[in-house]
N, CA, C and O atoms as a GROMACS GRO file, in nm:
protein
  444
    1MET      N    1  -0.066   0.553  -1.355
    1MET     CA    2  -0.181   0.488  -1.298
    1MET      C    3  -0.211   0.550  -1.162
    1MET      O    4  -0.120   0.579  -1.084
    2LYS      N    5  -0.336   0.568  -1.137
    2LYS     CA    6  -0.379   0.626  -1.009
    2LYS      C    7  -0.421   0.515  -0.913
    2LYS      O    8  -0.449   0.403  -0.955
    3VAL      N    9  -0.426   0.546  -0.786
    3VAL     CA   10  -0.471   0.451  -0.685
    3VAL      C   11  -0.610   0.400  -0.720
    3VAL      O   12  -0.638   0.282  -0.703
    4GLN      N   13  -0.698   0.488  -0.769
    4GLN     CA   14  -0.833   0.447  -0.804
    4GLN      C   15  -0.832   0.341  -0.915
    4GLN      O   16  -0.917   0.252  -0.915
    5ASP      N   17  -0.738   0.350  -1.008
    5ASP     CA   18  -0.726   0.249  -1.113
    5ASP      C   19  -0.694   0.113  -1.053
    5ASP      O   20  -0.745   0.010  -1.098
    6LEU      N   21  -0.609   0.114  -0.951
    6LEU     CA   22  -0.575  -0.011  -0.883
    6LEU      C   23  -0.697  -0.068  -0.811
    6LEU      O   24  -0.720  -0.188  -0.812
    7ILE      N   25  -0.773   0.020  -0.748
    7ILE     CA   26  -0.896  -0.022  -0.680
    7ILE      C   27  -0.994  -0.080  -0.783
    7ILE      O   28  -1.054  -0.186  -0.760
    8ASP      N   29  -1.011  -0.011  -0.894
    8ASP     CA   30  -1.106  -0.054  -0.997
    8ASP      C   31  -1.065  -0.183  -1.066
    8ASP      O   32  -1.148  -0.248  -1.130
    9SER      N   33  -0.938  -0.221  -1.056
    9SER     CA   34  -0.890  -0.343  -1.122
    9SER      C   35  -0.954  -0.469  -1.064
    9SER      O   36  -0.962  -0.571  -1.132
   10GLY      N   37  -0.999  -0.461  -0.940
   10GLY     CA   38  -1.059  -0.577  -0.876
   10GLY      C   39  -0.958  -0.676  -0.822
   10GLY      O   40  -0.996  -0.778  -0.763
   11GLU      N   41  -0.829  -0.649  -0.840
   11GLU     CA   42  -0.726  -0.740  -0.790
   11GLU      C   43  -0.701  -0.726  -0.641
   11GLU      O   44  -0.647  -0.816  -0.577
   12PHE      N   45  -0.742  -0.613  -0.586
   12PHE     CA   46  -0.715  -0.585  -0.445
   12PHE      C   47  -0.844  -0.542  -0.376
   12PHE      O   48  -0.923  -0.467  -0.432
   13ALA      N   49  -0.863  -0.590  -0.255
   13ALA     CA   50  -0.980  -0.550  -0.176
   13ALA      C   51  -0.948  -0.419  -0.105
   13ALA      O   52  -0.834  -0.396  -0.065
   14VAL      N   53  -1.048  -0.335  -0.089
   14VAL     CA   54  -1.030  -0.208  -0.018
   14VAL      C   55  -1.052  -0.231   0.130
   14VAL      O   56  -1.158  -0.276   0.173
   15VAL      N   57  -0.950  -0.201   0.209
   15VAL     CA   58  -0.959  -0.210   0.354
   15VAL      C   59  -1.001  -0.075   0.410
   15VAL      O   60  -1.086  -0.066   0.497
   16CYS      N   61  -0.939   0.029   0.358
   16CYS     CA   62  -0.968   0.166   0.398
   16CYS      C   63  -0.940   0.257   0.278
   16CYS      O   64  -0.829   0.258   0.225
   17GLN      N   65  -1.039   0.330   0.237
   17GLN     CA   66  -1.018   0.420   0.123
   17GLN      C   67  -1.002   0.562   0.173
   17GLN      O   68  -1.097   0.625   0.219
   18GLY      N   69  -0.880   0.610   0.163
   18GLY     CA   70  -0.851   0.747   0.203
   18GLY      C   71  -0.884   0.844   0.092
   18GLY      O   72  -0.946   0.807  -0.008
   19GLU      N   73  -0.841   0.966   0.110
   19GLU     CA   74  -0.870   1.072   0.011
   19GLU      C   75  -0.774   1.070  -0.107
   19GLU      O   76  -0.790   1.149  -0.200
   20GLY      N   77  -0.675   0.982  -0.106
   20GLY     CA   78  -0.572   0.983  -0.209
   20GLY      C   79  -0.600   0.897  -0.330
   20GLY      O   80  -0.505   0.854  -0.396
   21ALA      N   81  -0.725   0.870  -0.361
   21ALA     CA   82  -0.757   0.782  -0.475
   21ALA      C   83  -0.707   0.838  -0.608
   21ALA      O   84  -0.687   0.762  -0.702
   22GLU      N   85  -0.688   0.968  -0.617
   22GLU     CA   86  -0.642   1.029  -0.742
   22GLU      C   87  -0.490   1.046  -0.747
   22GLU      O   88  -0.437   1.106  -0.840
   23ARG      N   89  -0.421   0.993  -0.646
   23ARG     CA   90  -0.274   1.001  -0.646
   23ARG      C   91  -0.216   0.908  -0.750
   23ARG      O   92  -0.267   0.798  -0.771
   24GLU      N   93  -0.111   0.952  -0.813
   24GLU     CA   94  -0.038   0.870  -0.908
   24GLU      C   95   0.051   0.771  -0.831
   24GLU      O   96   0.116   0.807  -0.733
   25ILE      N   97   0.051   0.648  -0.878
   25ILE     CA   98   0.142   0.548  -0.822
   25ILE      C   99   0.269   0.551  -0.907
   25ILE      O  100   0.263   0.537  -1.029
   26THR      N  101   0.382   0.570  -0.842
   26THR     CA  102   0.509   0.580  -0.914
   26THR      C  103   0.571   0.443  -0.940
   26THR      O  104   0.628   0.420  -1.047
   27LYS      N  105   0.560   0.352  -0.843
   27LYS     CA  106   0.617   0.217  -0.856
   27LYS      C  107   0.573   0.134  -0.735
   27LYS      O  108   0.532   0.190  -0.634
   28PRO      N  109   0.581   0.003  -0.745
   28PRO     CA  110   0.557  -0.079  -0.627
   28PRO      C  111   0.684  -0.082  -0.541
   28PRO      O  112   0.794  -0.063  -0.591
   29PHE      N  113   0.666  -0.104  -0.413
   29PHE     CA  114   0.778  -0.114  -0.321
   29PHE      C  115   0.746  -0.222  -0.220
   29PHE      O  116   0.644  -0.215  -0.152
   30CYS      N  117   0.833  -0.323  -0.208
   30CYS     CA  118   0.814  -0.434  -0.113
   30CYS      C  119   0.913  -0.421   0.001
   30CYS      O  120   1.034  -0.408  -0.021
   31CYS      N  121   0.863  -0.424   0.123
   31CYS     CA  122   0.953  -0.419   0.238
   31CYS      C  123   0.873  -0.442   0.366
   31CYS      O  124   0.764  -0.388   0.382
   32ASP      N  125   0.929  -0.523   0.456
   32ASP     CA  126   0.865  -0.546   0.586
   32ASP      C  127   0.949  -0.493   0.701
   32ASP      O  128   0.909  -0.504   0.817
   33LEU      N  129   1.062  -0.437   0.672
   33LEU     CA  130   1.146  -0.378   0.775
   33LEU      C  131   1.119  -0.227   0.774
   33LEU      O  132   1.160  -0.156   0.682
   34LEU      N  133   1.051  -0.180   0.878
   34LEU     CA  134   1.003  -0.042   0.878
   34LEU      C  135   1.115   0.061   0.867
   34LEU      O  136   1.098   0.163   0.801
   35SER      N  137   1.228   0.036   0.929
   35SER     CA  138   1.338   0.133   0.921
   35SER      C  139   1.391   0.143   0.778
   35SER      O  140   1.432   0.252   0.736
   36VAL      N  141   1.392   0.034   0.705
   36VAL     CA  142   1.435   0.037   0.565
   36VAL      C  143   1.331   0.109   0.481
   36VAL      O  144   1.365   0.194   0.398
   37ALA      N  145   1.205   0.076   0.503
   37ALA     CA  146   1.098   0.142   0.427
   37ALA      C  147   1.098   0.292   0.451
   37ALA      O  148   1.075   0.370   0.358
   38MET      N  149   1.125   0.333   0.573
   38MET     CA  150   1.126   0.476   0.605
   38MET      C  151   1.231   0.550   0.524
   38MET      O  152   1.210   0.665   0.484
   39GLY      N  153   1.343   0.487   0.500
   39GLY     CA  154   1.451   0.552   0.427
   39GLY      C  155   1.452   0.530   0.278
   39GLY      O  156   1.513   0.607   0.204
   40ARG      N  157   1.383   0.425   0.232
   40ARG     CA  158   1.396   0.389   0.090
   40ARG      C  159   1.266   0.386   0.010
   40ARG      O  160   1.270   0.381  -0.113
   41ALA      N  161   1.152   0.389   0.075
   41ALA     CA  162   1.026   0.387   0.000
   41ALA      C  163   1.013   0.516  -0.080
   41ALA      O  164   1.019   0.624  -0.023
   42PRO      N  165   0.996   0.505  -0.211
   42PRO     CA  166   0.985   0.627  -0.292
   42PRO      C  167   0.847   0.692  -0.275
   42PRO      O  168   0.747   0.623  -0.259
   43ALA      N  169   0.844   0.822  -0.280
   43ALA     CA  170   0.717   0.895  -0.274
   43ALA      C  171   0.626   0.844  -0.386
   43ALA      O  172   0.671   0.824  -0.499
   44GLY      N  173   0.501   0.825  -0.353
   44GLY     CA  174   0.404   0.782  -0.452
   44GLY      C  175   0.400   0.632  -0.475
   44GLY      O  176   0.328   0.585  -0.563
   45CYS      N  177   0.475   0.557  -0.397
   45CYS     CA  178   0.479   0.413  -0.418
   45CYS      C  179   0.351   0.345  -0.368
   45CYS      O  180   0.279   0.398  -0.284
   46ALA      N  181   0.327   0.226  -0.421
   46ALA     CA  182   0.228   0.135  -0.366
   46ALA      C  183   0.310   0.040  -0.279
   46ALA      O  184   0.378  -0.049  -0.331
   47TRP      N  185   0.306   0.059  -0.150
   47TRP     CA  186   0.390  -0.015  -0.056
   47TRP      C  187   0.324  -0.148  -0.024
   47TRP      O  188   0.215  -0.151   0.033
   48VAL      N  189   0.390  -0.257  -0.060
   48VAL     CA  190   0.339  -0.391  -0.035
   48VAL      C  191   0.410  -0.447   0.086
   48VAL      O  192   0.533  -0.454   0.090
   49THR      N  193   0.332  -0.488   0.187
   49THR     CA  194   0.389  -0.535   0.313
   49THR      C  195   0.293  -0.632   0.383
   49THR      O  196   0.178  -0.647   0.342
   50VAL      N  197   0.342  -0.695   0.487
   50VAL     CA  198   0.256  -0.777   0.573
   50VAL      C  199   0.248  -0.715   0.713
   50VAL      O  200   0.183  -0.771   0.802
   51MET      N  201   0.312  -0.602   0.732
   51MET     CA  202   0.313  -0.535   0.862
   51MET      C  203   0.187  -0.450   0.876
   51MET      O  204   0.170  -0.352   0.804
   52GLY      N  205   0.099  -0.488   0.968
   52GLY     CA  206  -0.029  -0.420   0.980
   52GLY      C  207  -0.049  -0.350   1.112
   52GLY      O  208  -0.149  -0.374   1.180
   53ASN      N  209   0.043  -0.264   1.149
   53ASN     CA  210   0.029  -0.194   1.277
   53ASN      C  211   0.042  -0.042   1.259
   53ASN      O  212   0.061   0.008   1.149
   54MET      N  213   0.032   0.027   1.370
   54MET     CA  214   0.036   0.174   1.368
   54MET      C  215   0.166   0.227   1.309
   54MET      O  216   0.166   0.330   1.240
   55ASN      N  217   0.275   0.159   1.334
   55ASN     CA  218   0.404   0.206   1.282
   55ASN      C  219   0.408   0.203   1.130
   55ASN      O  220   0.473   0.286   1.067
   56THR      N  221   0.338   0.107   1.070
   56THR     CA  222   0.330   0.100   0.924
   56THR      C  223   0.265   0.225   0.869
   56THR      O  224   0.310   0.280   0.769
   57LEU      N  225   0.159   0.270   0.934
   57LEU     CA  226   0.090   0.392   0.890
   57LEU      C  227   0.180   0.514   0.903
   57LEU      O  228   0.181   0.600   0.815
   58ALA      N  229   0.254   0.520   1.012
   58ALA     CA  230   0.345   0.633   1.033
   58ALA      C  231   0.452   0.637   0.923
   58ALA      O  232   0.482   0.743   0.869
   59VAL      N  233   0.509   0.522   0.893
   59VAL     CA  234   0.611   0.515   0.789
   59VAL      C  235   0.553   0.550   0.652
   59VAL      O  236   0.616   0.619   0.573
   60ALA      N  237   0.433   0.501   0.623
   60ALA     CA  238   0.368   0.534   0.496
   60ALA      C  239   0.347   0.684   0.482
   60ALA      O  240   0.365   0.739   0.374
   61SER      N  241   0.310   0.749   0.591
   61SER     CA  242   0.294   0.895   0.587
   61SER      C  243   0.426   0.965   0.567
   61SER      O  244   0.437   1.056   0.485
   62LEU      N  245   0.528   0.923   0.641
   62LEU     CA  246   0.661   0.985   0.628
   62LEU      C  247   0.718   0.967   0.488
   62LEU      O  248   0.780   1.058   0.433
   63ALA      N  249   0.698   0.848   0.431
   63ALA     CA  250   0.752   0.819   0.299
   63ALA      C  251   0.664   0.874   0.187
   63ALA      O  252   0.705   0.874   0.071
   64ASP      N  253   0.546   0.922   0.221
   64ASP     CA  254   0.451   0.975   0.124
   64ASP      C  255   0.408   0.868   0.023
   64ASP      O  256   0.398   0.894  -0.097
   65ALA      N  257   0.383   0.746   0.075
   65ALA     CA  258   0.334   0.637  -0.010
   65ALA      C  259   0.194   0.671  -0.061
   65ALA      O  260   0.115   0.732   0.011
   66ALA      N  261   0.165   0.631  -0.184
   66ALA     CA  262   0.032   0.656  -0.241
   66ALA      C  263  -0.072   0.567  -0.174
   66ALA      O  264  -0.186   0.608  -0.153
   67CYS      N  265  -0.032   0.443  -0.141
   67CYS     CA  266  -0.121   0.351  -0.072
   67CYS      C  267  -0.038   0.239  -0.010
   67CYS      O  268   0.080   0.223  -0.040
   68ILE      N  269  -0.102   0.163   0.075
   68ILE     CA  270  -0.042   0.044   0.135
   68ILE      C  271  -0.121  -0.076   0.082
   68ILE      O  272  -0.244  -0.072   0.076
   69ILE      N  273  -0.050  -0.181   0.045
   69ILE     CA  274  -0.115  -0.306   0.007
   69ILE      C  275  -0.072  -0.412   0.108
   69ILE      O  276   0.046  -0.446   0.118
   70MET      N  277  -0.169  -0.463   0.181
   70MET     CA  278  -0.144  -0.570   0.276
   70MET      C  279  -0.148  -0.702   0.198
   70MET      O  280  -0.252  -0.739   0.144
   71ALA      N  281  -0.034  -0.772   0.193
   71ALA     CA  282  -0.022  -0.895   0.115
   71ALA      C  283  -0.036  -1.018   0.203
   71ALA      O  284  -0.037  -1.010   0.326
   72GLU      N  285  -0.048  -1.132   0.137
   72GLU     CA  286  -0.049  -1.262   0.203
   72GLU      C  287  -0.162  -1.278   0.305
   72GLU      O  288  -0.149  -1.353   0.401
   73GLY      N  289  -0.271  -1.206   0.283
   73GLY     CA  290  -0.384  -1.215   0.374
   73GLY      C  291  -0.365  -1.141   0.506
   73GLY      O  292  -0.448  -1.152   0.596
   74ALA      N  293  -0.256  -1.066   0.518
   74ALA     CA  294  -0.230  -0.988   0.640
   74ALA      C  295  -0.334  -0.877   0.650
   74ALA      O  296  -0.390  -0.834   0.550
   75SER      N  297  -0.357  -0.830   0.771
   75SER     CA  298  -0.455  -0.723   0.790
   75SER      C  299  -0.404  -0.624   0.893
   75SER      O  300  -0.312  -0.652   0.970
   76LEU      N  301  -0.465  -0.509   0.892
   76LEU     CA  302  -0.433  -0.408   0.993
   76LEU      C  303  -0.496  -0.450   1.125
   76LEU      O  304  -0.606  -0.507   1.127
   77ASP      N  305  -0.426  -0.423   1.234
   77ASP     CA  306  -0.491  -0.447   1.362
   77ASP      C  307  -0.600  -0.342   1.382
   77ASP      O  308  -0.604  -0.242   1.309
   78GLU      N  309  -0.686  -0.362   1.479
   78GLU     CA  310  -0.804  -0.276   1.497
   78GLU      C  311  -0.768  -0.129   1.515
   78GLU      O  312  -0.831  -0.041   1.456
   79MET      N  313  -0.666  -0.104   1.596
   79MET     CA  314  -0.624   0.034   1.621
   79MET      C  315  -0.568   0.099   1.494
   79MET      O  316  -0.594   0.216   1.466
   80ALA      N  317  -0.491   0.021   1.417
   80ALA     CA  318  -0.432   0.075   1.294
   80ALA      C  319  -0.540   0.102   1.190
   80ALA      O  320  -0.532   0.200   1.116
   81LEU      N  321  -0.641   0.016   1.184
   81LEU     CA  322  -0.751   0.038   1.089
   81LEU      C  323  -0.823   0.168   1.119
   81LEU      O  324  -0.856   0.245   1.028
   82LYS      N  325  -0.848   0.193   1.246
   82LYS     CA  326  -0.914   0.317   1.286
   82LYS      C  327  -0.827   0.438   1.251
   82LYS      O  328  -0.876   0.539   1.201
   83LYS      N  329  -0.698   0.426   1.276
   83LYS     CA  330  -0.604   0.535   1.248
   83LYS      C  331  -0.591   0.561   1.098
   83LYS      O  332  -0.580   0.676   1.056
   84ALA      N  333  -0.593   0.456   1.018
   84ALA     CA  334  -0.586   0.473   0.872
   84ALA      C  335  -0.704   0.556   0.824
   84ALA      O  336  -0.688   0.643   0.737
   85GLY      N  337  -0.822   0.530   0.880
   85GLY     CA  338  -0.939   0.609   0.844
   85GLY      C  339  -0.925   0.754   0.886
   85GLY      O  340  -0.962   0.845   0.811
   86GLN      N  341  -0.872   0.777   1.004
   86GLN     CA  342  -0.854   0.914   1.054
   86GLN      C  343  -0.752   0.991   0.971
   86GLN      O  344  -0.766   1.111   0.951
   87GLN      N  345  -0.649   0.921   0.924
   87GLN     CA  346  -0.542   0.986   0.849
   87GLN      C  347  -0.562   0.980   0.698
   87GLN      O  348  -0.475   1.023   0.621
   88ASP      N  349  -0.676   0.927   0.654
   88ASP     CA  350  -0.707   0.915   0.510
   88ASP      C  351  -0.600   0.842   0.431
   88ASP      O  352  -0.563   0.884   0.322
   89ILE      N  353  -0.550   0.732   0.488
   89ILE     CA  354  -0.451   0.649   0.419
   89ILE      C  355  -0.525   0.534   0.349
   89ILE      O  356  -0.600   0.461   0.414
   90THR      N  357  -0.505   0.519   0.220
   90THR     CA  358  -0.569   0.411   0.147
   90THR      C  359  -0.492   0.282   0.170
   90THR      O  360  -0.371   0.275   0.149
   91VAL      N  361  -0.565   0.181   0.216
   91VAL     CA  362  -0.507   0.050   0.243
   91VAL      C  363  -0.586  -0.054   0.164
   91VAL      O  364  -0.709  -0.061   0.175
   92LEU      N  365  -0.514  -0.133   0.086
   92LEU     CA  366  -0.574  -0.241   0.008
   92LEU      C  367  -0.521  -0.373   0.061
   92LEU      O  368  -0.424  -0.376   0.137
   93SER      N  369  -0.584  -0.484   0.021
   93SER     CA  370  -0.536  -0.613   0.066
   93SER      C  371  -0.547  -0.717  -0.044
   93SER      O  372  -0.624  -0.702  -0.139
   94THR      N  373  -0.468  -0.822  -0.028
   94THR     CA  374  -0.468  -0.933  -0.123
   94THR      C  375  -0.419  -1.058  -0.052
   94THR      O  376  -0.348  -1.050   0.048
   95GLU      N  377  -0.455  -1.172  -0.104
   95GLU     CA  378  -0.403  -1.299  -0.056
   95GLU      C  379  -0.270  -1.333  -0.124
   95GLU      O  380  -0.200  -1.425  -0.081
   96GLN      N  381  -0.236  -1.261  -0.229
   96GLN     CA  382  -0.114  -1.288  -0.304
   96GLN      C  383   0.010  -1.266  -0.218
   96GLN      O  384   0.008  -1.183  -0.127
   97PRO      N  385   0.119  -1.339  -0.244
   97PRO     CA  386   0.246  -1.310  -0.179
   97PRO      C  387   0.292  -1.168  -0.217
   97PRO      O  388   0.246  -1.112  -0.316
   98GLU      N  389   0.381  -1.114  -0.139
   98GLU     CA  390   0.427  -0.977  -0.161
   98GLU      C  391   0.481  -0.955  -0.302
   98GLU      O  392   0.444  -0.858  -0.369
   99PHE      N  393   0.569  -1.043  -0.347
   99PHE     CA  394   0.629  -1.024  -0.479
   99PHE      C  395   0.522  -1.024  -0.587
   99PHE      O  396   0.524  -0.939  -0.676
  100GLU      N  397   0.430  -1.118  -0.581
  100GLU     CA  398   0.326  -1.128  -0.684
  100GLU      C  399   0.233  -1.006  -0.681
  100GLU      O  400   0.189  -0.960  -0.786
  101ALA      N  401   0.203  -0.955  -0.563
  101ALA     CA  402   0.121  -0.834  -0.552
  101ALA      C  403   0.194  -0.715  -0.614
  101ALA      O  404   0.135  -0.637  -0.688
  102ALA      N  405   0.323  -0.702  -0.583
  102ALA     CA  406   0.402  -0.593  -0.641
  102ALA      C  407   0.414  -0.609  -0.792
  102ALA      O  408   0.411  -0.511  -0.865
  103LEU      N  409   0.428  -0.732  -0.837
  103LEU     CA  410   0.438  -0.758  -0.981
  103LEU      C  411   0.306  -0.719  -1.051
  103LEU      O  412   0.309  -0.667  -1.163
  104ALA      N  413   0.193  -0.745  -0.986
  104ALA     CA  414   0.064  -0.706  -1.044
  104ALA      C  415   0.056  -0.554  -1.060
  104ALA      O  416   0.005  -0.504  -1.160
  105VAL      N  417   0.106  -0.481  -0.960
  105VAL     CA  418   0.108  -0.335  -0.970
  105VAL      C  419   0.201  -0.293  -1.083
  105VAL      O  420   0.166  -0.207  -1.164
  106TRP      N  421   0.320  -0.353  -1.088
  106TRP     CA  422   0.418  -0.320  -1.191
  106TRP      C  423   0.359  -0.342  -1.331
  106TRP      O  424   0.374  -0.256  -1.418
  107LYS      N  425   0.294  -0.455  -1.352
  107LYS     CA  426   0.237  -0.485  -1.483
  107LYS      C  427   0.131  -0.381  -1.521
  107LYS      O  428   0.124  -0.341  -1.637
  108ARG      N  429   0.051  -0.338  -1.427
  108ARG     CA  430  -0.050  -0.236  -1.455
  108ARG      C  431   0.016  -0.102  -1.489
  108ARG      O  432  -0.032  -0.029  -1.574
  109LEU      N  433   0.125  -0.072  -1.422
  109LEU     CA  434   0.198   0.051  -1.451
  109LEU      C  435   0.257   0.049  -1.593
  109LEU      O  436   0.267   0.153  -1.658
  110GLN      N  437   0.294  -0.069  -1.638
  110GLN     CA  438   0.355  -0.082  -1.771
  110GLN      C  439   0.252  -0.079  -1.882
  110GLN      O  440   0.287  -0.068  -2.000
  111GLY      N  441   0.125  -0.089  -1.845
  111GLY     CA  442   0.018  -0.081  -1.943
  111GLY      C  443  -0.014  -0.212  -2.001
  111GLY      O  444  -0.102  -0.222  -2.086
   0.00000   0.00000   0.00000
């Protein structure tokens, strides 16, 4: 499944659409501790988090995440939103809890 498929599903709102819409999503990944995410987020993951700051974007880039999903109604702060646009990082959002958002991604990956 590609990031664009996730966008087209209508389950997640687009906060910032980067150039990676054609990237393959390998798996969902839930984590709010940035140091853990930096070391354990798999490349190509759809990273589900409530952390909406500049450090989240840096970790997503380092981990090579396919996209970030802001869960539980969390949002990027103004500076991070601007930076996501500059760095072409796709950020989606949902009101769902983190686990349920990740489960929705997982179910779509399973077909």
